[in-house]
XYZ file of C-alpha atoms in Angstrom:
644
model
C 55.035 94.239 39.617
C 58.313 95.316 38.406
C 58.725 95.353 34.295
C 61.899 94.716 33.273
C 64.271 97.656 31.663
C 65.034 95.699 28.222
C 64.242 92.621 26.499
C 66.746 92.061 23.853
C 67.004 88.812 21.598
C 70.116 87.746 20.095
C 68.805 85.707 17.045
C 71.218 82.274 16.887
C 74.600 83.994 18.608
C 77.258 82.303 16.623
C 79.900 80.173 17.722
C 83.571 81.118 18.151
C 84.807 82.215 14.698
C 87.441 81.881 12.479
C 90.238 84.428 13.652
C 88.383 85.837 16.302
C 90.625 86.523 19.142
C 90.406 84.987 22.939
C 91.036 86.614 25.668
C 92.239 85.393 29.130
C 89.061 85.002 31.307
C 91.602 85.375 34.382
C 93.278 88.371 33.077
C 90.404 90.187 31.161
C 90.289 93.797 31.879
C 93.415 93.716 34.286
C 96.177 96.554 33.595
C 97.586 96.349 29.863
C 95.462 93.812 29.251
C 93.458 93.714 26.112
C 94.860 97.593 26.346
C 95.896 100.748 28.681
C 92.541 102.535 29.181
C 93.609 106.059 29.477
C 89.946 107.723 29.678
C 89.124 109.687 33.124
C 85.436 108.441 32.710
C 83.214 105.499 31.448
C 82.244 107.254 28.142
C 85.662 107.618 26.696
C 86.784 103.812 28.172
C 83.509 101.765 27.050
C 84.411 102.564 22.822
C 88.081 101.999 23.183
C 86.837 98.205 24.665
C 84.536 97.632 22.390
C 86.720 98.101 19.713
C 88.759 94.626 20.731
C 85.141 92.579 20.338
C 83.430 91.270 17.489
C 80.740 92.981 16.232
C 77.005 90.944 16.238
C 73.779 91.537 15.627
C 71.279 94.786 16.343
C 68.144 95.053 17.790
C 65.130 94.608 15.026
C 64.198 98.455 15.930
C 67.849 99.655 16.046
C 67.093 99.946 20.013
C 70.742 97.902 20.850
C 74.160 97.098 19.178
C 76.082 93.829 20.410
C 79.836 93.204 20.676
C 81.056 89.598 21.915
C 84.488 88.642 23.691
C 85.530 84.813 23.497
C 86.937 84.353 27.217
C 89.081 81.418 27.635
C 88.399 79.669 31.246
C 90.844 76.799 30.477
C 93.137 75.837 28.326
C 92.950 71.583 29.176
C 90.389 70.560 28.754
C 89.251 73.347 26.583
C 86.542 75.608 28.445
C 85.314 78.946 26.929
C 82.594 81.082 28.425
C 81.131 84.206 25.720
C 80.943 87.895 27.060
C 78.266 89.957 25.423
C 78.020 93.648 25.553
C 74.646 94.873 24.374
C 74.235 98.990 23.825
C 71.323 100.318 24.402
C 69.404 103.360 22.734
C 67.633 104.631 25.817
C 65.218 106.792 23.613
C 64.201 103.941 21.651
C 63.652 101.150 24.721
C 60.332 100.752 25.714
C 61.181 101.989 29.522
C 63.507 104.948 29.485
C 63.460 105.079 33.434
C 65.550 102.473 35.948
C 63.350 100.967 38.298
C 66.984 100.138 40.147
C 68.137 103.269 40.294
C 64.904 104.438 42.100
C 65.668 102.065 44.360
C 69.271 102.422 45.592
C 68.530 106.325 45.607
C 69.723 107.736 42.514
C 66.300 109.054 41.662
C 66.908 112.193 41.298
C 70.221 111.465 38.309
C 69.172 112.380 34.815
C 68.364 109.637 32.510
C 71.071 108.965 29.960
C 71.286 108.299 26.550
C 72.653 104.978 26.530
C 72.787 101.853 29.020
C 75.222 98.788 28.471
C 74.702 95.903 29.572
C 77.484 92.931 30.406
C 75.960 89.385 29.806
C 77.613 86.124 30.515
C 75.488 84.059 29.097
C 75.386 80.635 29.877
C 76.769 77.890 27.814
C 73.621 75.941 26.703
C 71.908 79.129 26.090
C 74.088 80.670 23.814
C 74.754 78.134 22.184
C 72.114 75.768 21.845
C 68.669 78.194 22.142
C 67.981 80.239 19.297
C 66.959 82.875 21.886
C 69.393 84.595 24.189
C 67.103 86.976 26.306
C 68.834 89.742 28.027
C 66.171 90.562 31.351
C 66.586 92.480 33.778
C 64.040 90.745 36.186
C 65.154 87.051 35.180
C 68.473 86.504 37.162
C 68.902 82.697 36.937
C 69.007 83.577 33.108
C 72.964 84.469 33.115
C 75.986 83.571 34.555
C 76.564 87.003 35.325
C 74.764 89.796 34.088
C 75.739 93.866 35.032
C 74.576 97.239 33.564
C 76.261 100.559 33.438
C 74.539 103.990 32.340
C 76.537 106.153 30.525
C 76.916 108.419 32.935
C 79.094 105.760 35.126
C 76.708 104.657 37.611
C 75.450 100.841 37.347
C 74.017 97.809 39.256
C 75.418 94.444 38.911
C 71.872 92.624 38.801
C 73.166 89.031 38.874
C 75.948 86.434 39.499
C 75.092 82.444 39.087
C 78.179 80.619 40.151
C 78.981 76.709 41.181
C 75.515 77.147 43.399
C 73.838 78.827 40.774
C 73.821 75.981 38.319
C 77.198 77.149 36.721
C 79.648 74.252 35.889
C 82.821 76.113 35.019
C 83.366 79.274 36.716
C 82.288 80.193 40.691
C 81.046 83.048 42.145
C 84.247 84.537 43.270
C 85.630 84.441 39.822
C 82.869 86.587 38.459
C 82.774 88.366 41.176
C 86.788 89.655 40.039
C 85.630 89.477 36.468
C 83.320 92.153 37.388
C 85.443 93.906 39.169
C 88.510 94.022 37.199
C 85.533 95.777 34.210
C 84.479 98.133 36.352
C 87.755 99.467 37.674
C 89.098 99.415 34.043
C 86.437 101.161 32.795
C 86.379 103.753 35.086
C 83.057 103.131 36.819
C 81.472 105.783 39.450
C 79.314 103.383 41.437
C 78.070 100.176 41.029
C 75.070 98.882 43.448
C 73.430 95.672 44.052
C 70.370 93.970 46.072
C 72.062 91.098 47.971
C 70.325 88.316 47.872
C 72.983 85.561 47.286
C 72.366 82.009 48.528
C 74.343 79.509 48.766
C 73.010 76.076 50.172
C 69.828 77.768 50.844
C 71.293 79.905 53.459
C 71.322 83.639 53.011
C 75.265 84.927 52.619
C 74.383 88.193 54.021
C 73.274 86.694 57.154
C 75.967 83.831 57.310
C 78.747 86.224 56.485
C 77.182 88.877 58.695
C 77.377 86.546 61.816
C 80.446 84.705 60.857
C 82.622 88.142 60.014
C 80.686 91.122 60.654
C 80.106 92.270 56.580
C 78.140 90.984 53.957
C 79.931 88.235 51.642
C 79.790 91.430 48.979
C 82.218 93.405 50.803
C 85.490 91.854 50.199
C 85.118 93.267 46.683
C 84.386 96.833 48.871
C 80.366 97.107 48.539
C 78.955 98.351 51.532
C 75.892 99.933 53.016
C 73.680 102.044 50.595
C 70.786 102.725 51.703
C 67.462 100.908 53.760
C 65.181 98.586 53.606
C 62.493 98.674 55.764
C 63.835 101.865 57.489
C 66.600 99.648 59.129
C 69.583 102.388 59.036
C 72.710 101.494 59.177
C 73.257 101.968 63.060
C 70.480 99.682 63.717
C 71.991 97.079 60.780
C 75.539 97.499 62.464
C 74.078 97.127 66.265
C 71.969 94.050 64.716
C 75.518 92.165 63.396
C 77.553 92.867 66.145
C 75.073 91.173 68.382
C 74.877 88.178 66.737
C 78.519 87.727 66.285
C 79.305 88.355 69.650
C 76.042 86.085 71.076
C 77.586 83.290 73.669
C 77.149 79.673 72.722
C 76.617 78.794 76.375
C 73.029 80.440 76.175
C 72.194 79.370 72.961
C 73.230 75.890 72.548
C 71.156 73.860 75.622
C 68.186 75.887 74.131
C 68.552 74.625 70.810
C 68.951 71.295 72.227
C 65.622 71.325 73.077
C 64.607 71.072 70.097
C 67.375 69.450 67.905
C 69.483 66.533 69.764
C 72.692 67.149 67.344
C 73.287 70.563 68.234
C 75.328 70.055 71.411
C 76.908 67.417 69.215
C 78.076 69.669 66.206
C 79.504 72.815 68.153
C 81.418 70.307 70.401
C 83.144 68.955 67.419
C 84.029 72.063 66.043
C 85.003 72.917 69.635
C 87.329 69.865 69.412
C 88.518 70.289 65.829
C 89.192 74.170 66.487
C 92.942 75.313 67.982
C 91.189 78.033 70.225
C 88.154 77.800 72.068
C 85.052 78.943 70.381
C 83.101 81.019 72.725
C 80.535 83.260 70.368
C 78.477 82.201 67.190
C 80.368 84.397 65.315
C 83.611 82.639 66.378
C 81.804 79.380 65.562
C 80.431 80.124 61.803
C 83.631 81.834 61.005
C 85.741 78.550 61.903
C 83.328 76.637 60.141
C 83.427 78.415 57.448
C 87.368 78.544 57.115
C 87.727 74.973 57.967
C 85.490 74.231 54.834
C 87.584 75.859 52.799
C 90.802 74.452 53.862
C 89.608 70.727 52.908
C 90.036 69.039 49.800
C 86.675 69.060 47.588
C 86.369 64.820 47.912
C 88.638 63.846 50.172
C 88.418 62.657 53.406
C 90.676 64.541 56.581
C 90.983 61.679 59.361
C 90.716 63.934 63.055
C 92.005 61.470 65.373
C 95.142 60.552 66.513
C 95.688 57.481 64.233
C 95.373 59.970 60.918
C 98.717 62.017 62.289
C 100.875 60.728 60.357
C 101.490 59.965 56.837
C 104.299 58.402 55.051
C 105.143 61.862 53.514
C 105.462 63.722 57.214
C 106.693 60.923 59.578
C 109.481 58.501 59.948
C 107.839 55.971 62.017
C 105.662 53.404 61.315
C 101.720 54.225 62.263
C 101.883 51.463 65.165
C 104.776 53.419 67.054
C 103.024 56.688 66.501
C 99.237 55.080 67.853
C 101.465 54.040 70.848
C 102.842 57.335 72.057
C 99.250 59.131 71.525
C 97.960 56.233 74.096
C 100.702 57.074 76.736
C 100.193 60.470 75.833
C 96.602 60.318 76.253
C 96.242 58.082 79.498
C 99.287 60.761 81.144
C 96.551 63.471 80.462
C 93.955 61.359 82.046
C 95.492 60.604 85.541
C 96.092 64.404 85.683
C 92.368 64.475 86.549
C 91.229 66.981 83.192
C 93.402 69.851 84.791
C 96.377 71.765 82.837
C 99.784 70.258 82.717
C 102.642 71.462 81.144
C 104.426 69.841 77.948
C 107.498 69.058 79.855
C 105.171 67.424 82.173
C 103.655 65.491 79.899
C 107.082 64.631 78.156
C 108.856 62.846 81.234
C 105.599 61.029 82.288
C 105.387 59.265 78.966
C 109.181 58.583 78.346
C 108.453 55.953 81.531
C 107.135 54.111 78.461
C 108.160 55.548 75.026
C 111.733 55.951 75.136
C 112.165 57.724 71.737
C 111.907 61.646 72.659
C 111.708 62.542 69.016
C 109.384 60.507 68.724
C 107.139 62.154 71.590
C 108.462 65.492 70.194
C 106.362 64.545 67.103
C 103.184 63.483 68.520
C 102.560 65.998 70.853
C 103.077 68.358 68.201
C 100.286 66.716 65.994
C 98.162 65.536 69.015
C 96.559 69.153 70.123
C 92.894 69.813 69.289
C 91.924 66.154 68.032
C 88.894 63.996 69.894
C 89.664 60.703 71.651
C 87.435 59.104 72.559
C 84.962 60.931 74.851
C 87.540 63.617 75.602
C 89.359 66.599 73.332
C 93.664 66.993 73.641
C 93.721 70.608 74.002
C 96.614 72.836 73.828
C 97.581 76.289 74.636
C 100.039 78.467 75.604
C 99.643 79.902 79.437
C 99.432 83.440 79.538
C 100.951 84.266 82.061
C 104.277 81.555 81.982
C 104.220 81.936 78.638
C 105.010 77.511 78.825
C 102.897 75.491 76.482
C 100.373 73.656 78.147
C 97.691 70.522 77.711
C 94.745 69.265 79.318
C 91.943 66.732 77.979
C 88.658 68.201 78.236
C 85.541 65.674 79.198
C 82.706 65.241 76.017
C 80.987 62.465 77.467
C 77.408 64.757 78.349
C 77.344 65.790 74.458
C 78.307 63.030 72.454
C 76.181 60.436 71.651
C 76.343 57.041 73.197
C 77.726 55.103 69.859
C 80.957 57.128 69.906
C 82.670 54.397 71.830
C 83.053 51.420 69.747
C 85.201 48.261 69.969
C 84.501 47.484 73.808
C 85.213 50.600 74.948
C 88.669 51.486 73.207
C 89.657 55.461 73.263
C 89.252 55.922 69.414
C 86.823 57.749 67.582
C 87.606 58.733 63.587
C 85.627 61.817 62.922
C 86.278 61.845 58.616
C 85.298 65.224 57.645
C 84.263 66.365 53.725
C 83.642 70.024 52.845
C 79.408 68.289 52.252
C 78.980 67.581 55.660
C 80.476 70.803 57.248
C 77.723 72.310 54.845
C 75.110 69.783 56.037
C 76.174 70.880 59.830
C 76.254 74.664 58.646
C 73.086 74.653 57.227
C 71.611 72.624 60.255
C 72.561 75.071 62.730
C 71.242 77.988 60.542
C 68.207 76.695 60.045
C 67.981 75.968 63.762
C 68.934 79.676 64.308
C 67.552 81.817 61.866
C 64.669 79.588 60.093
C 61.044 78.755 60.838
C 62.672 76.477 64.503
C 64.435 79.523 65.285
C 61.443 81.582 65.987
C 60.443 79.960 68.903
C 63.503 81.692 69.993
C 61.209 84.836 70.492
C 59.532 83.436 73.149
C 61.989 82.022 74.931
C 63.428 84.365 77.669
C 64.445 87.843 77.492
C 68.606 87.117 76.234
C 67.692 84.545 73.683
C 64.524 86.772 71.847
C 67.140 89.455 70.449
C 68.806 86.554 68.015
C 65.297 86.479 65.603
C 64.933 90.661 65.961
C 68.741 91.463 64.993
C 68.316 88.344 62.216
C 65.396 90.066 60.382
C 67.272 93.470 60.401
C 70.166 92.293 58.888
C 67.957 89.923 56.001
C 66.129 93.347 55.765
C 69.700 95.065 54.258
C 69.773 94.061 51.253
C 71.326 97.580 48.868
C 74.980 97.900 48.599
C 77.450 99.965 46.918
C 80.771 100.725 45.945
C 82.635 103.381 45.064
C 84.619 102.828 42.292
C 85.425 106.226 41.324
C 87.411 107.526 44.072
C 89.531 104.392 43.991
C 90.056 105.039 39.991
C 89.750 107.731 38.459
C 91.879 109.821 40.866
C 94.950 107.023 40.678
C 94.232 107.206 36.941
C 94.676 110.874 36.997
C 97.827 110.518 38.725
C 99.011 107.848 35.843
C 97.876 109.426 32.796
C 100.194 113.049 31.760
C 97.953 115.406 30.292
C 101.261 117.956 29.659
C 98.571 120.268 27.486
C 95.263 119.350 29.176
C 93.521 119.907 32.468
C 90.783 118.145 34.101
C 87.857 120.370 35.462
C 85.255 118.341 37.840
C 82.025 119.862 36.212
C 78.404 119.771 36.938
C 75.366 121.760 35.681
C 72.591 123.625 37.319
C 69.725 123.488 34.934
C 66.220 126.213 34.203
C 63.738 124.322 32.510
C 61.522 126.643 31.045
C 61.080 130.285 30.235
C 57.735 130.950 32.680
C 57.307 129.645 36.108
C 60.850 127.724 35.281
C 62.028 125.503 37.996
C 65.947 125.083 38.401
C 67.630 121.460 39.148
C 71.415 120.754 40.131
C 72.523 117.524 39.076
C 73.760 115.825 41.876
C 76.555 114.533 40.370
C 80.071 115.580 38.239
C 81.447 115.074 35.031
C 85.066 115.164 34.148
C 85.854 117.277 31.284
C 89.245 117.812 29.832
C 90.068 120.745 27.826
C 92.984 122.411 26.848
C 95.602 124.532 29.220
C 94.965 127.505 26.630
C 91.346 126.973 26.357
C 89.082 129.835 26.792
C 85.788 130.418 28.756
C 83.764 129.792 25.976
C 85.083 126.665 25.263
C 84.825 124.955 28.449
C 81.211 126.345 27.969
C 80.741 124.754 24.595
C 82.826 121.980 25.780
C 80.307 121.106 28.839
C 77.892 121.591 26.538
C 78.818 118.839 24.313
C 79.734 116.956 27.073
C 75.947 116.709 29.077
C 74.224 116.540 25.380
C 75.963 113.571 24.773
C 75.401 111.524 28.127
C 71.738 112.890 29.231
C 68.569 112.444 27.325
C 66.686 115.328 28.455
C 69.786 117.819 27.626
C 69.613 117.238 24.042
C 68.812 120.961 23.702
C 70.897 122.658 26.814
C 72.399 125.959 26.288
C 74.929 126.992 28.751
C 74.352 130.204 29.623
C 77.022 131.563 32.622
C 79.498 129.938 34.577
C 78.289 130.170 38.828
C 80.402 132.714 39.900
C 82.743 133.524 37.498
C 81.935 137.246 35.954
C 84.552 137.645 33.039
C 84.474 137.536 29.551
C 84.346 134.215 27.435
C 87.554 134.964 26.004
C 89.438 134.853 29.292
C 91.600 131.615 30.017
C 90.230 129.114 32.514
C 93.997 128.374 33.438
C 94.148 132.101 34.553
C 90.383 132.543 35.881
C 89.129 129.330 37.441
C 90.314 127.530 40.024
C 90.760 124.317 38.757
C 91.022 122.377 42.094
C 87.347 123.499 42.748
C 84.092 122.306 41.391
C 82.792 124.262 38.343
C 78.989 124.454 38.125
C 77.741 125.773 35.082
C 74.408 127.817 34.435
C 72.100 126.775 31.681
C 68.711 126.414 30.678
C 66.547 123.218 28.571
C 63.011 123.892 26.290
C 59.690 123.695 29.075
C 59.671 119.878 29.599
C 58.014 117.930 32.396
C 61.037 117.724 34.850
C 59.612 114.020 36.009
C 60.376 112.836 32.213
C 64.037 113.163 32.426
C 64.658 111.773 35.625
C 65.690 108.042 36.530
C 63.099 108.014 39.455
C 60.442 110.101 39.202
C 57.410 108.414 40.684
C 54.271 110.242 41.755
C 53.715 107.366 44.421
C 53.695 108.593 48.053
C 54.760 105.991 50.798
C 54.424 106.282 54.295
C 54.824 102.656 55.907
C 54.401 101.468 59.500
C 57.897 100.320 59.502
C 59.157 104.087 58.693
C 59.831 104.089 54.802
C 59.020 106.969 53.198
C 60.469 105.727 49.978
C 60.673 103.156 47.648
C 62.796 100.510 48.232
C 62.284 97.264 45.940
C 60.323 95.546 48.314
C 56.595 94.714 47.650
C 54.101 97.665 47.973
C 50.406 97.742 48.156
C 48.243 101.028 47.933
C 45.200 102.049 50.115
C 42.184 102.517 47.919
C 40.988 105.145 49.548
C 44.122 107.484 50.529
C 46.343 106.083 47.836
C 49.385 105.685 49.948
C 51.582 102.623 49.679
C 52.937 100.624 52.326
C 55.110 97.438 52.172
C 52.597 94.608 52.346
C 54.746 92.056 55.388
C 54.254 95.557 57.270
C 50.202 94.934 56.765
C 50.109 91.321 57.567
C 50.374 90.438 53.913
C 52.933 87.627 53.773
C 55.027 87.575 50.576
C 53.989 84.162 49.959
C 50.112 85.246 49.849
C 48.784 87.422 46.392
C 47.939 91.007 47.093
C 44.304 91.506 47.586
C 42.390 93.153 45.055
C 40.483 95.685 47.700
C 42.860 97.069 50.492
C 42.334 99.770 52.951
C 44.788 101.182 55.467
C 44.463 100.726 59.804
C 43.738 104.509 58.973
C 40.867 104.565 56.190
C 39.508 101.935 57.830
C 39.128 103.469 61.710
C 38.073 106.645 60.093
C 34.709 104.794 58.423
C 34.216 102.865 61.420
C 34.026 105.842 63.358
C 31.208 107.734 60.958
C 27.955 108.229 62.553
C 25.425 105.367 61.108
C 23.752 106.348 58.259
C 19.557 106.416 59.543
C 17.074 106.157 56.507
């Protein structure tokens, strides 16, 4: 069971105070704005913020110093949300190693001095508990809730927008909230474990099928690393066949089971301008027409609702009457294509008014009559635009037609029942129903296999530091200073020493007339301050430089390449001082030969851990207190009987 990193109280966080200044929740951390931060790395840009907050409370143990921002959300009626930055001693926390970092691969980075963690809180908690708890395992405790090490690399650990019980602010604005810190800040690389949910469906799978990418990745987060040994060919092959899946083999065997299947893809067949062939093409409409409708309102779909006082000139009689015309023209050209000008002189045997015609068959395309859909589309080859009703009748149910058999059905959509329809086909697809998929036929099994790969991706990434720093470099004149991308290669020890690169660079600025020796002293200074376990590093050479200290590194470096510098720590156990050293060996069924996040459970004989769903342990079901592995367990079957 996972313990979490910190637990930090903030004893009876005050309320907004006299003179304290609010910032623009909007705008917060965006260029200029509370300042310019001109730092090349995390380190330097986290003090200058924190000088523009208000200075709280610290830990009972000195383990943590708080800062908070007042963030206005809006000005009428008057909403404010609190940011709290909480600093935390590393050396004085009760676990010194990230349990995340393990996980998204980062094992092997040095553990730093300090962590800092960004807390929006929520309301009621901050203001009306007289404990704020800052977890790392709770995630329904904040509105949003990030950490960064000092070093630059971080995981944002949770956001709780309008679906996680906020009232104010919605995903997508934390989501830039987050963002905008980060690439302010000057962040390396920020991961996550996706497991956003919104209307109990799974984003990464909805947003998978509906546009290839996990709802994560228009903020640039992408593939890390896997779960489950699914790599990220096998994670990419999985998406692309469930976007691309035809509707024509999955919807009559989903009917099977559910009678309002056929009904809800032909509506969105009927609502939809193009034809929607896939069920990528199907949850990606759906998804964009949601979006498109007003939060309460109603949007009428048939051809009565096409005009409005504010759009047409005629009256709503005259308008009904050309869509009938219109309509019963389409009909006697027995469901095939006709052109518009077709349609146009057939219909002005009756309507006389061409603008008016003009008008309607503009606003008629794509809406359901009756038992039929107007469809409308531009022939590819004439290049003429054409129409055609297209028959409904098998799929929709019997009550459609009402009023003794008059063409008019009024389909009244709300964004709550596209999300009842959404979540009725995924849970047809993709739930407990959709399993019987498996068994199917050969075509339809794949849908279940590709859907567990992609829930099995769950780590993502971005990069923030090649889209930042390197700009930022660009922006900020350092006439007298260069920037040297520097990294160490440590010997810990005097006898029997073992020697570790760190796998990742620092940026450190000196001076154009700096010497040798102080870019030694100067990366010196630099590691001590950002790694725990280099609190007593000596640099001792530069890797393959051979002059004297009092040479000029303008002169006898080449500053466009990497500089790794030679040094050496006191004996220390190397697994102390790393982020995620484990002495745990895994070797799972599935292929994972690492830890991942997911549930483990070890062999009691062998002591190797496998995920427990790869054993037949669901993750509903408590791990049992004796285990043995298929191995352990064939080798004592197969020992000779013991004879007394």
């Amino acid at each position: 069971m996972m313990r979490p990193m910190m637990v930090l109280s903030l004893e009876n966080l005050p309320k907004r105070k006299r003179g304290e200044v609010v910032f623009k929740f909007e705008s917060f951390c965006e260029s200029g704005y509370p300042t310019r931060f001109t730092g090349l790395s995390f380190r330097e840009n986290i003090g200058t913020l924190l000088g523009f907050g208000t200075a709280e409370l610290t830990g009972a143990h000195g383990e943590a110093k708080f800062w908070s921002f007042q963030l206005e959300l809006n000005r009428h009626p008057p909403t404010f949300v609190k940011l709290v930055i909480v600093e935390e001693d590393v050396k004085k926390s009760s676990c010194r190693q990230c349990h995340f970092c393990r996980f998204i691969g980062w094992g092997e980075h040095l553990i730093c001095n300090k962590r800092f963690h960004f807390v929006l809180p929520r309301k009621e908690t901050a203001i009306h508990a007289s404990r704020l708890f800052i977890e790392m395992h709770n995630q329904k405790q904040h509105l949003m809730h990030g950490v960064v090490h000092l070093n630059g690399f971080g995981h944002l650990l949770s956001i709780n927008g309008f679906s996680g019980g906020s009232e104010f602010v919605s995903g997508h604005q934390l989501l830039d909230f987050w963002d905008r810190i980060c690439l302010a800040l000057c962040v390396r690389k920020i991961s996550l474990s996706d497991n956003a949910k919104k209307d109990n469906m799974y984003l990464r799978l909805l947003y998978g099928v509906a546009y290839g990418k996990t709802w994560f990745n228009q903020w640039g987060y992408g593939f890390a690393r896997p779960n489950y040994a699914v790599t990220y060919e096998m994670y990419s092959q999985s998406i692309g066949t469930l976007k691309s899946f035809p509707l024509q083999f999955l919807v009559p065997q989903l009917a099977c089971r559910s009678r309002e299947i056929p009904f809800i893809v032909a509506k969105y067949q009927a609502i939809s301008s193009q034809r929607l062939v896939t069920l990528g093409e199907l949850f990606k409409f759906m998804l964009e027409f949601k979006s498109r409708l007003p939060c309460n309102s109603l949007a009428p779909m048939d051809y009565s609702g096409i005009i409005s006082e504010n759009t047409s000139r005629w009256s709503a009689k005259r308008v009904e009457m050309a869509a009938r015309v219109i309509v019963e023209a389409l009909k006697r050209s027995e469901l095939r294509w006709v052109t518009r000008q077709e349609v146009r002189d057939t219909a002005r045997a009756y309507i006389g008014d061409t603008g008016l015609l003009d008008f309607v068959l503009k606003s008629l395309g794509n809406h359901v009559v009756g038992n039929y859909i107007v469809r409308r589309m531009v022939n590819p080859v004439t290049k003429v635009l054409e129409y055609c009703l297209e028959d409904l009748s098998s799929v929709l149910p019997p009550n459609v037609n009402g009023n003794n058999g008059r063409m008019r059905v009024r389909l009244q959509m709300t964004r709550v029942q596209v999300i009842r329809d959404l979540s009725h086909l995924y849970r047809q697809i993709f739930g407990e129903s959709g399993q019987g998929l498996l068994h199917a036929n050969e075509t339809l099994s794949v849908v279940p296999v590709a859907a567990r790969m992609v829930m099995d991706t769950k780590h993502f990434v971005k990069d923030y530091h090649s889209q930042g720093v390197e700009q930022k470099i660009m922006e900020v004149a350092y006439h007298d200073y260069v920037n040297l991308n520097c990294t160490i290669r440590v010997k810990i020890g005097a006898k029997d020493s073992t020697t570790k690169q760190l796998p990742s660079f620092e940026n450190v600025i000196i001076s154009k007339n700096a010497t040798v020796g102080e870019l030694k002293l100067e990366v010196q200074r630099c590691f001590r301050e950002i790694y725990l376990g280099l609190n007593n590093f000596m640099v001792e050479s530069i890797v393959g430089f051979e002059g004297l200290d009092s040479y000029l590194v303008y002169d006898s470096i080449n500053l466009k390449s990497s500089v790794i510098i030679q040094g050496s720590i006191e004996q220390t156990d190397i697994n102390s001082i790393l982020e995620g050293s484990n002495d745990i060996v895994v070797k799972c069924a599935c292929g994972a030969r690492d830890e991942d996040g997911e549930r483990l459970i070890c062999c009691d004989i062998c002591e190797v851990w496998q995920h427990t769903r790869c054993v037949g342990v669901s993750d509903t079901d408590e791990v049992p207190h004796v285990f043995l592995c298929n191995r352990c367990e064939n080798d004592i079957v197969s020992l000779d009987p013991i004879n007394f």
